[in-house]
mmCIF file of C-alpha atoms in Angstrom:
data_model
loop_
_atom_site.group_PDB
_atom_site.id
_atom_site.type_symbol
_atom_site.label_atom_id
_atom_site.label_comp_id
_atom_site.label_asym_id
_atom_site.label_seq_id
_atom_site.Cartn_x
_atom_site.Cartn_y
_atom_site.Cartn_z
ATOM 1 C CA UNK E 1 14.291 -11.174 2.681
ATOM 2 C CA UNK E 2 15.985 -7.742 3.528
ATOM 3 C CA UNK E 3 19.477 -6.903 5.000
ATOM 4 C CA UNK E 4 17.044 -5.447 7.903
ATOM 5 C CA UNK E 5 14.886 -8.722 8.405
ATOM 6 C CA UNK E 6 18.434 -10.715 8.262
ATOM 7 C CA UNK E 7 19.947 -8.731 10.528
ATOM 8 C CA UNK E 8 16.926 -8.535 13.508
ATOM 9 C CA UNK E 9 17.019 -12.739 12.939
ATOM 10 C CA UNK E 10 20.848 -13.424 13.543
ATOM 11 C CA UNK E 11 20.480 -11.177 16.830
ATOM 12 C CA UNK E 12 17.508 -12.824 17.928
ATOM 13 C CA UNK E 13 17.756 -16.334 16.989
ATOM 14 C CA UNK E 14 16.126 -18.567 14.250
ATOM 15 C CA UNK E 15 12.989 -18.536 16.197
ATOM 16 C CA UNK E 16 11.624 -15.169 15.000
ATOM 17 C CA UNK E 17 12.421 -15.531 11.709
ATOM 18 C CA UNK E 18 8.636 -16.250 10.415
ATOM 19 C CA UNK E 19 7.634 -13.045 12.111
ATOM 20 C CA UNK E 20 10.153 -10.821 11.059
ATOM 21 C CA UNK E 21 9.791 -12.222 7.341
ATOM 22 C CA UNK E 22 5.969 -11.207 7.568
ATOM 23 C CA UNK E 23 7.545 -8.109 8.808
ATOM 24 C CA UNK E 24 9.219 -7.792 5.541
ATOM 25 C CA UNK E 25 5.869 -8.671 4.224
ATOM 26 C CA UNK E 26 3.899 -6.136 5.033
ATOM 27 C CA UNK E 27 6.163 -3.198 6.015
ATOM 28 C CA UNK E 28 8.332 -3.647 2.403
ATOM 29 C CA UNK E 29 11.851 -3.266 4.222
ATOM 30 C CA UNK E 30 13.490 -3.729 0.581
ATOM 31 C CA UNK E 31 12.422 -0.293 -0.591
ATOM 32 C CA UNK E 32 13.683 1.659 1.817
ATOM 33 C CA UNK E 33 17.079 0.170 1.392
ATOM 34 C CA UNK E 34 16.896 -0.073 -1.979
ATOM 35 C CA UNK E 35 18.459 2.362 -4.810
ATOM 36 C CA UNK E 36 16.420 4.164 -7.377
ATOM 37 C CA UNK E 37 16.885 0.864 -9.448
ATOM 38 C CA UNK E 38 15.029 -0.924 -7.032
ATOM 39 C CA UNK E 39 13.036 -2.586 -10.477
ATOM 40 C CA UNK E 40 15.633 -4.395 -10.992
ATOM 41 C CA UNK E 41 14.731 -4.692 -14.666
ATOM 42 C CA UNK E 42 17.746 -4.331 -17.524
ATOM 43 C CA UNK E 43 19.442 -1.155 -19.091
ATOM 44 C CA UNK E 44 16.275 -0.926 -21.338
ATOM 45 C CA UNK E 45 13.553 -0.316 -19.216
ATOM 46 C CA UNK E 46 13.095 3.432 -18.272
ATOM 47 C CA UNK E 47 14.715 4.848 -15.846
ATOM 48 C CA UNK E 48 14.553 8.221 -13.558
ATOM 49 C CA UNK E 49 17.357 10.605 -14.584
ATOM 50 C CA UNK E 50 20.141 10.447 -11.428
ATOM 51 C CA UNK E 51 19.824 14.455 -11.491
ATOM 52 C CA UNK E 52 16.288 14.853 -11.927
ATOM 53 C CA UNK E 53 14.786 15.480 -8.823
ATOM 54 C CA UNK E 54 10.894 15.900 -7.749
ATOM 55 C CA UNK E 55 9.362 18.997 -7.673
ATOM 56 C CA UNK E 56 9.635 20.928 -4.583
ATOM 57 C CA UNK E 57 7.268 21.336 -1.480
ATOM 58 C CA UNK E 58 4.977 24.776 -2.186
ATOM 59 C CA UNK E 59 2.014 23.327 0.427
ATOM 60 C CA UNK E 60 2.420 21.143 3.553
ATOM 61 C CA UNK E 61 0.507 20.654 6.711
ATOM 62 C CA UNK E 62 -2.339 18.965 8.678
ATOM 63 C CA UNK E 63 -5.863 18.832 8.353
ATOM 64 C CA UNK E 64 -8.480 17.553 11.101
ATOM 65 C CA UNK E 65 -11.287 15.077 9.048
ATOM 66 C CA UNK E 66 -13.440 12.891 11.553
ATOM 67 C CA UNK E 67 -10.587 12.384 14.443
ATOM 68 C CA UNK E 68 -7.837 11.890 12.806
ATOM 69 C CA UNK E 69 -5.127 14.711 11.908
ATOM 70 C CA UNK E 70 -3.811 13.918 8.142
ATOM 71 C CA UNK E 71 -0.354 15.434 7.020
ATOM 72 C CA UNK E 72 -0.211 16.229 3.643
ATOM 73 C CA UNK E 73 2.424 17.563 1.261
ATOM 74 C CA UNK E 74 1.583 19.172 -2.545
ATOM 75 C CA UNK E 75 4.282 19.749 -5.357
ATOM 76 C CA UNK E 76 4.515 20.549 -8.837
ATOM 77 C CA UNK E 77 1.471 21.265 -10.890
ATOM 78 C CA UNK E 78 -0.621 20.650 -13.539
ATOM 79 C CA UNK E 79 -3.428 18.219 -13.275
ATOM 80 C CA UNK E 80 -4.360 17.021 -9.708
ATOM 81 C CA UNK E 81 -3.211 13.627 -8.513
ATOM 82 C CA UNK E 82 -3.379 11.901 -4.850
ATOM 83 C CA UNK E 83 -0.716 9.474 -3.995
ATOM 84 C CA UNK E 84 -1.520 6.515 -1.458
ATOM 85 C CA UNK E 85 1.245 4.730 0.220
ATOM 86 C CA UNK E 86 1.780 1.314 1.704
ATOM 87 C CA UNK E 87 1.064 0.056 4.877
ATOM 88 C CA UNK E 88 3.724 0.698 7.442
ATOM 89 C CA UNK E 89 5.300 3.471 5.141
ATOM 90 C CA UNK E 90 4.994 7.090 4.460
ATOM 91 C CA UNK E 91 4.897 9.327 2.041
ATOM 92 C CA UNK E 92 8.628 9.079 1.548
ATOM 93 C CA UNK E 93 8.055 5.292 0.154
ATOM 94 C CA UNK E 94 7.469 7.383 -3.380
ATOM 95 C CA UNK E 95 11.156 9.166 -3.038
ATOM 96 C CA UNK E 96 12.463 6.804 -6.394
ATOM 97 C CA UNK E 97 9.428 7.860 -8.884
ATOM 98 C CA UNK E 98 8.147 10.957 -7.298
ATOM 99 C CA UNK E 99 9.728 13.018 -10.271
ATOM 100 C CA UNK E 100 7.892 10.731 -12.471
ATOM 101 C CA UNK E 101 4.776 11.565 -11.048
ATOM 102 C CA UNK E 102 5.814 15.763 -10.223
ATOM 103 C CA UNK E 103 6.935 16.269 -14.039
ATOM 104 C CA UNK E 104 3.709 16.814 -14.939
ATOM 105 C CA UNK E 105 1.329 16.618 -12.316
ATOM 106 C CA UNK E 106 0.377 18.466 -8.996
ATOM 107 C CA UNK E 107 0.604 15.542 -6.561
ATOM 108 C CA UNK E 108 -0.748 15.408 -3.285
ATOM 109 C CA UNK E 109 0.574 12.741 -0.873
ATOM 110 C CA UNK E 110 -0.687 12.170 2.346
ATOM 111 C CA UNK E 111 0.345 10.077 5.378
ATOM 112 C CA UNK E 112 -2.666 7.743 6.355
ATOM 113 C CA UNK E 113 -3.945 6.853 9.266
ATOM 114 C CA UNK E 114 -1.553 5.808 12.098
ATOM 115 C CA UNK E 115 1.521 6.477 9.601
ATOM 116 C CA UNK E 116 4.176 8.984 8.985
ATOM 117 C CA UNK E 117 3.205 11.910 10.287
ATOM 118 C CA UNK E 118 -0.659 11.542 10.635
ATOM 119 C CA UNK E 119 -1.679 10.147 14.626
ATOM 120 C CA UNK E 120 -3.532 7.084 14.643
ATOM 121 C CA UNK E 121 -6.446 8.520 16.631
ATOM 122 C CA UNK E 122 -8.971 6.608 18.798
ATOM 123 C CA UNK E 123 -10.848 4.834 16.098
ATOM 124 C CA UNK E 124 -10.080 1.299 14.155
ATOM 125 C CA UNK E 125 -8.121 1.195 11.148
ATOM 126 C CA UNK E 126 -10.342 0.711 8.702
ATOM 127 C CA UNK E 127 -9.998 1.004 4.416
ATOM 128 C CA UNK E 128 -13.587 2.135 4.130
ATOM 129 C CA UNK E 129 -13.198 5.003 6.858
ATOM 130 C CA UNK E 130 -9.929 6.397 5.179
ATOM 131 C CA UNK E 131 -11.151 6.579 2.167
ATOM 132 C CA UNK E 132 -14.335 8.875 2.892
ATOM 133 C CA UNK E 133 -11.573 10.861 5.395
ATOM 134 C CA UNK E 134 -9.734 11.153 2.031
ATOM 135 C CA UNK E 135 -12.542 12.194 -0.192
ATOM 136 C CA UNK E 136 -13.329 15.188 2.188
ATOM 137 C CA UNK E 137 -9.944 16.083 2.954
ATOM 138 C CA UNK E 138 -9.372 16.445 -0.743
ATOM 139 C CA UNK E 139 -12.397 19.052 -0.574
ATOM 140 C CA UNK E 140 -10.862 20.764 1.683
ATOM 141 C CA UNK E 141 -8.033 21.288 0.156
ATOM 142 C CA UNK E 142 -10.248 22.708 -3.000
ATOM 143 C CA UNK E 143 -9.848 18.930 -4.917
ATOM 144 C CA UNK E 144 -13.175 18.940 -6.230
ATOM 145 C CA UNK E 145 -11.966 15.889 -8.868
ATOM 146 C CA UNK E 146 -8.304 14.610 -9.177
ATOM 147 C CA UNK E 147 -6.854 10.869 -9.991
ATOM 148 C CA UNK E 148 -6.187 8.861 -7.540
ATOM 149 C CA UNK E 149 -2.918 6.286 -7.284
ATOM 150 C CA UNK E 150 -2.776 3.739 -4.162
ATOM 151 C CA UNK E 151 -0.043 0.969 -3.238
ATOM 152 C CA UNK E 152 -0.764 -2.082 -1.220
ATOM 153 C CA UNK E 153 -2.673 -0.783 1.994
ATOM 154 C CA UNK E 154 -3.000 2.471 -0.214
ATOM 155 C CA UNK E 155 -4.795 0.602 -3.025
ATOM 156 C CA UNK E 156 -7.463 -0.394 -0.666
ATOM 157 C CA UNK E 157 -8.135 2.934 0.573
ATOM 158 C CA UNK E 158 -7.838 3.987 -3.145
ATOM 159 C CA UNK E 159 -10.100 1.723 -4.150
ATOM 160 C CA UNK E 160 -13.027 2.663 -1.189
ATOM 161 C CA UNK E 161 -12.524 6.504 -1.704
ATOM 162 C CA UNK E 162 -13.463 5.932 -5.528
ATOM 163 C CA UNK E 163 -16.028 3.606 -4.981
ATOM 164 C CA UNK E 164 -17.890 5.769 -2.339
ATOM 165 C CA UNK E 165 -16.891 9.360 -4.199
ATOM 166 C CA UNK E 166 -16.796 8.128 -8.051
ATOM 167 C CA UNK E 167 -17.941 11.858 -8.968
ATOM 168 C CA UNK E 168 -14.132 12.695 -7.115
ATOM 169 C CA UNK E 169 -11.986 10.322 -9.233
ATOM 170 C CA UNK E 170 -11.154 11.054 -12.665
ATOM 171 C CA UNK E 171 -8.828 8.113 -12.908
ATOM 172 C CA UNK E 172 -7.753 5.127 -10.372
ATOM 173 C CA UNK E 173 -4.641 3.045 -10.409
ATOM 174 C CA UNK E 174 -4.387 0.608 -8.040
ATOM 175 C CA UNK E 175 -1.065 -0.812 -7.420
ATOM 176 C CA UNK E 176 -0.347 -4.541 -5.674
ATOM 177 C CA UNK E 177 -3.956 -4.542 -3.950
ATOM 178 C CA UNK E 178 -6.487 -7.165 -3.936
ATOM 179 C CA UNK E 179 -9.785 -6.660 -3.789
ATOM 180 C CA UNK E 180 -10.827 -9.169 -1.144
ATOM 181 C CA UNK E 181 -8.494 -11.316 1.577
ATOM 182 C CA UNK E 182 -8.649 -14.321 -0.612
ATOM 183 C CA UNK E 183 -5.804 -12.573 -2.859
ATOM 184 C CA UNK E 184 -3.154 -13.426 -1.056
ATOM 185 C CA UNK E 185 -1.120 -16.196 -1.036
ATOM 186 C CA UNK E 186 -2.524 -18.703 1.242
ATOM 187 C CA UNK E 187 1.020 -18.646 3.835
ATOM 188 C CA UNK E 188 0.626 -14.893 4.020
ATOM 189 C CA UNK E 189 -2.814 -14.806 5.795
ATOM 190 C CA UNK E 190 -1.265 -16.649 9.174
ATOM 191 C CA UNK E 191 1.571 -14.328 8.754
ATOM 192 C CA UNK E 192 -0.805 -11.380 8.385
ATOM 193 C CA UNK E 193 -2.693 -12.676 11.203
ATOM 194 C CA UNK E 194 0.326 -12.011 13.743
ATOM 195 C CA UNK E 195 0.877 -8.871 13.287
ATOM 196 C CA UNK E 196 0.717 -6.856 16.565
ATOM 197 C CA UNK E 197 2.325 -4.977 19.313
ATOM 198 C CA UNK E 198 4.685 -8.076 20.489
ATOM 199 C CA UNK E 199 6.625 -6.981 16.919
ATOM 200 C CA UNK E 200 7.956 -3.860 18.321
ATOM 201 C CA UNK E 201 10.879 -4.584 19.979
ATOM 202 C CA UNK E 202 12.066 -7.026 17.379
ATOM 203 C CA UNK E 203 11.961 -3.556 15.082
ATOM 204 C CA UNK E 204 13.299 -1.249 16.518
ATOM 205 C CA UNK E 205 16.457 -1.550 14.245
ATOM 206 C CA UNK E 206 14.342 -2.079 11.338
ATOM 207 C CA UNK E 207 14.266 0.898 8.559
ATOM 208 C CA UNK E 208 10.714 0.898 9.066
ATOM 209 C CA UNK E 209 10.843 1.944 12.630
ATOM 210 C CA UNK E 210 13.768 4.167 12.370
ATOM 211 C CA UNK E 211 11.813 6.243 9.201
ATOM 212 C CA UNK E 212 8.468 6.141 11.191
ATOM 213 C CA UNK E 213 10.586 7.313 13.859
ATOM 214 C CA UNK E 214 12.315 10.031 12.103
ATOM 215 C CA UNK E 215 8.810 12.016 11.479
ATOM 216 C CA UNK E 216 5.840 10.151 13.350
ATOM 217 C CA UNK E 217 5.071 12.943 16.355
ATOM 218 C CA UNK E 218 4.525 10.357 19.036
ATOM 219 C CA UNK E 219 7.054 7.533 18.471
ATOM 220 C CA UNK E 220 5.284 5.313 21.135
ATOM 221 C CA UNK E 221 2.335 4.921 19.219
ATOM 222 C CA UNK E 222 4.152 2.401 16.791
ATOM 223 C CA UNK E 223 3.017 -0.892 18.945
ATOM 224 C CA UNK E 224 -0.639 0.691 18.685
ATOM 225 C CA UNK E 225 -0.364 1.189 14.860
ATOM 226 C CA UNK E 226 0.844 -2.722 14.782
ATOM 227 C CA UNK E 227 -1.609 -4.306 16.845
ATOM 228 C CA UNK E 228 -4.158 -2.115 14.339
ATOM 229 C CA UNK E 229 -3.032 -3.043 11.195
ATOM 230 C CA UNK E 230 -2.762 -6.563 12.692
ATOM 231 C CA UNK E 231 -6.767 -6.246 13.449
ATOM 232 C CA UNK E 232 -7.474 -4.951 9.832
ATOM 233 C CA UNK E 233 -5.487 -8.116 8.220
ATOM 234 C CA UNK E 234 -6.815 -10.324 10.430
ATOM 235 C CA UNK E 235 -10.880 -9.411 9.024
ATOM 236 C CA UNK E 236 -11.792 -11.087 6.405
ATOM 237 C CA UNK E 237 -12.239 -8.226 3.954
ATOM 238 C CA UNK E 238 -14.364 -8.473 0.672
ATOM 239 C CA UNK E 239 -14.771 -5.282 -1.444
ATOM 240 C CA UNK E 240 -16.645 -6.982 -4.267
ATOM 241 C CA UNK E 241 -19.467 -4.167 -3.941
ATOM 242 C CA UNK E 242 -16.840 -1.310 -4.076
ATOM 243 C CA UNK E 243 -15.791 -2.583 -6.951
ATOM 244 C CA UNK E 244 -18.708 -2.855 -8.903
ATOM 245 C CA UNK E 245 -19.053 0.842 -7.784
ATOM 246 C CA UNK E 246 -15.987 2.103 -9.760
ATOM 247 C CA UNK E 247 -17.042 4.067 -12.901
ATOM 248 C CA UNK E 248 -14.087 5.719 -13.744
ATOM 249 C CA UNK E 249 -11.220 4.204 -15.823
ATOM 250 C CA UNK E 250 -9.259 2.379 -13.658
ATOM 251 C CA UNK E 251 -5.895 0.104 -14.278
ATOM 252 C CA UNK E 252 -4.399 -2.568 -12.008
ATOM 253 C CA UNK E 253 -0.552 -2.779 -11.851
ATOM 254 C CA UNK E 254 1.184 -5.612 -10.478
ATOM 255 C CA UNK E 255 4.358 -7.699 -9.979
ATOM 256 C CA UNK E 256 5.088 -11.111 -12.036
ATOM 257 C CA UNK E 257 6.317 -12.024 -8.266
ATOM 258 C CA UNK E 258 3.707 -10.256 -6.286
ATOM 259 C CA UNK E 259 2.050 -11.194 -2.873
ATOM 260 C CA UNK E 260 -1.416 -11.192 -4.878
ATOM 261 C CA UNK E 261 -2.585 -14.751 -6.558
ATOM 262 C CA UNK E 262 -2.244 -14.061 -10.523
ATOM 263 C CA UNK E 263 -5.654 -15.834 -10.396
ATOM 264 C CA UNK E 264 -6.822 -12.861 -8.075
ATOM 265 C CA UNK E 265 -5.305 -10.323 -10.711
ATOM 266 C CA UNK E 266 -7.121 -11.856 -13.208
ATOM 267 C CA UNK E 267 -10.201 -11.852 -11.532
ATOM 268 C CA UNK E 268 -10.096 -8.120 -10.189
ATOM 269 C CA UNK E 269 -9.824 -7.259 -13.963
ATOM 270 C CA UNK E 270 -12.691 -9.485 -14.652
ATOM 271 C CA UNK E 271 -14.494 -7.560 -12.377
ATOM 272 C CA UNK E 272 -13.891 -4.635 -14.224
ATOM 273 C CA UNK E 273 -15.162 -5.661 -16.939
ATOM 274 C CA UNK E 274 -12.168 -6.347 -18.828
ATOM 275 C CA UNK E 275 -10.545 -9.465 -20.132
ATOM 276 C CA UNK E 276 -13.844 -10.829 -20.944
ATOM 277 C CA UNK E 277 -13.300 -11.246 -24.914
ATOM 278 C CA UNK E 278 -11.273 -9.996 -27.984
ATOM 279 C CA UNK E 279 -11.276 -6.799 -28.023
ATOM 280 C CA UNK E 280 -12.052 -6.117 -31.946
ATOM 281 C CA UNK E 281 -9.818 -5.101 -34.552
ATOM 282 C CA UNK E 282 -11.093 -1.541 -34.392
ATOM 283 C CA UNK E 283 -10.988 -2.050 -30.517
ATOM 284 C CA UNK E 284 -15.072 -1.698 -30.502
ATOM 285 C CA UNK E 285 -14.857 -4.731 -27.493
ATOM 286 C CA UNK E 286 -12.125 -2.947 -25.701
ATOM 287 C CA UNK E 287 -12.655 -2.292 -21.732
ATOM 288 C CA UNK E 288 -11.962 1.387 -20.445
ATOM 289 C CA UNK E 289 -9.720 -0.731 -17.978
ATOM 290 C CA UNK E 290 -6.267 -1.655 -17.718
ATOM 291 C CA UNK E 291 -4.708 -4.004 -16.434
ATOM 292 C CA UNK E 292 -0.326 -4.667 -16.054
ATOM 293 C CA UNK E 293 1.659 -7.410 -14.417
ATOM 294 C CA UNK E 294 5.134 -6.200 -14.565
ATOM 295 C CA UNK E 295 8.019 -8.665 -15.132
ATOM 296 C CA UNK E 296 10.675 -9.471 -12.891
ATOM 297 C CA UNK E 297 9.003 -7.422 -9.611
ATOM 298 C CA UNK E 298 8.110 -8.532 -6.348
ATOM 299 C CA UNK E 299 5.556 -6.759 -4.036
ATOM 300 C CA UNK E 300 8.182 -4.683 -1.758
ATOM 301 C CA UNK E 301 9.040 -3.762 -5.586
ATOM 302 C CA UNK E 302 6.639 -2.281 -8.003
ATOM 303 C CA UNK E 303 5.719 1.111 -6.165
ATOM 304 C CA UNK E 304 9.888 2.235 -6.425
ATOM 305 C CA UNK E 305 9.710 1.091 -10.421
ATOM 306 C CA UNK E 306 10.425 3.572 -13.077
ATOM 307 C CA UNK E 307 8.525 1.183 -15.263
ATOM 308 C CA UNK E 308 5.563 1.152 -13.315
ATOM 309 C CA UNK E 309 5.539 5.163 -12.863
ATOM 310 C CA UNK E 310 5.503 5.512 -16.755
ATOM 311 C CA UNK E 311 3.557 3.071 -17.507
ATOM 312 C CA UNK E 312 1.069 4.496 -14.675
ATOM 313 C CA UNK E 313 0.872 8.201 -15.607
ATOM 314 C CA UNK E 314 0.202 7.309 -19.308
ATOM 315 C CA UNK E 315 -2.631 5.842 -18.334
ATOM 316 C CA UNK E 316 -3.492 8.312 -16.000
ATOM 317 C CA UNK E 317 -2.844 10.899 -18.989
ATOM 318 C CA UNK E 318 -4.935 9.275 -20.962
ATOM 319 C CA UNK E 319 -2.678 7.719 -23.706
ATOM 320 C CA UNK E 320 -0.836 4.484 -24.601
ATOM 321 C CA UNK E 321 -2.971 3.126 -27.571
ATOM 322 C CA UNK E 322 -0.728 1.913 -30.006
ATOM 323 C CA UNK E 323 -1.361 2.944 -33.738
ATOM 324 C CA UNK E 324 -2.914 -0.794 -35.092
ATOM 325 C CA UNK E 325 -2.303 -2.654 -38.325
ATOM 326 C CA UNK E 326 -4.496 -0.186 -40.559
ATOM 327 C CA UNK E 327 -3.064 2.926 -39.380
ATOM 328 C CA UNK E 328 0.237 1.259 -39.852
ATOM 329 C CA UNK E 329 -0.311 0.809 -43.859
ATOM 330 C CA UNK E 330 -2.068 4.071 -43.996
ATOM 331 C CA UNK E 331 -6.034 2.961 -44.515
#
């Protein structure tokens, strides 16, 4: 549970403290406490150099796509790649590994629906909707393919926007999403389920109202973006058919401690295609698709990882195949 969570339950009493851990939950408090080490993996795993810093700003602004006014940021350059945050965060979630991502890579991130600096609008919040708002808003920004990278709520818009523009996405990598409701732990869908307005108050000293605060440009929508993302938990999404839509390379990434079911992991990669048999010693079985469970990560983790930014953009560069036992003797 984070110092935030903690604090918010010894001021109001043991009562709340099932709400404000689903808080925790859902809004991942931890990161935006947390130091660039946030992994918490040992002095071997890679890390982002202290005085390496992201690639500046050269594009920012808002763009209009069926109602709803997305903010948008673009740095570095190279080869095109969208960047989806979690629910309840912004695009600053990505501060840790951005300069993994900018080293390389144009990146565009974008505050979804509701968050950051992008109004939630009239309409529901819906994964589906975003992620044909995203597809178009890419075009207008002259996107015509790019990869796409999604965390937690992000993943599932990720995951929509490929499966309804596959022609858009080179590569996908979704990060700590399920595919359906069934992949989360059973005790989170209650939790889930409570989400709404009522919460607000109980945040207000939270670092995710006080960042949300700090750029959204009407602060008294927060107990309307609650009660919506409360309404999308509460459905009892299936994206089976999006999945089977994906024809692009794609690679799952998630915590040994995640909120997902390893048995849901398993069976999103199964999905896929992958993990169905050996893949040959000349890798003639192998699936185009990935998939990672990181050690020693939890959910409110893995997107702030310096392990899972590397290991992410190598697959979204394409590389990562080890040399195997023939190459290794010279035949």
């Amino acid at each position: 549970m984070s110092a935030a969570v903690l604090a918010v339950s010894r001021k109001h009493g043991s009562k709340d403290m099932s709400k404000m851990t689903l808080i925790s939950m859902i809004a991942t408090a931890a990161a935006f406490l947390a130091a660039p080490d946030i992994s918490g993996a040992d002095s071997s795993t890679p890390v982002v150099e202290e005085k390496k810093a992201a690639a500046p700003i050269v594009r920012k602004g808002s763009l209009p796509v069926n109602g709803i006014d997305y903010y948008y940021e673009i740095r570095g350059e190279g080869e095109p790649l969208l960047l989806l945050h979690g629910g309840l965060g912004q695009i600053e979630m990505f501060a840790p590994v951005m300069p993994v991502f900018t080293d390389h890579r144009q990146v565009i991130a974008v505050d979804l629906q509701g968050h950051g600096r992008t109004p939630l609008g009239t309409r529901p919040i819906e994964l589906p909707a975003i992620g044909a708002d995203l597809a178009t808003l890419m075009k207008q920004l002259g996107y015509d393919k790019l990869d796409v990278f999604g965390y937690s709520f992000g993943g599932g818009v990720a995951l929509n926007m490929a499966a309804n523009a596959p022609d858009q996405v080179r590569r996908l990598v979704i990060l700590s999403a399920p595919y359906a409701q069934n992949g989360f732990f059973p005790e989170m869908l209650p939790q889930q389920a409570a989400v709404g307005a009522g919460m607000a108050d109980l945040m207000k000293d939270t670092p995710m109202f006080l960042s949300y605060k700090a750029v959204a440009p009407d602060v008294s929508e927060f107990p309307k973006l609650l009660d919506a993302m409360g309404a999308l938990m509460r459905e009892p999404i299936d994206y089976s058919d999006a999945v089977a839509k994906l024809t692009m390379p794609v690679m799952l990434i998630y915590g040994d401690a995640d909120m997902i079911r390893p048995e849901h992991m398993i069976d999103f990669y199964h999905k896929l295609g992958g993990g169905l048999r050996d893949a040959g010693w000349m890798r003639e079985n192998m699936s185009k698709n990935r998939l990672a469970i990181l050690p020693d990560l939890t959910h409110y983790e893995t997107f702030a990882s310096p392990l899972m930014a590397n290991m992410a953009m190598t697959f979204l560069d394409g590389g990562g195949k080890a040399p195997n036992w023939a190459e290794q003797v010279g035949k």
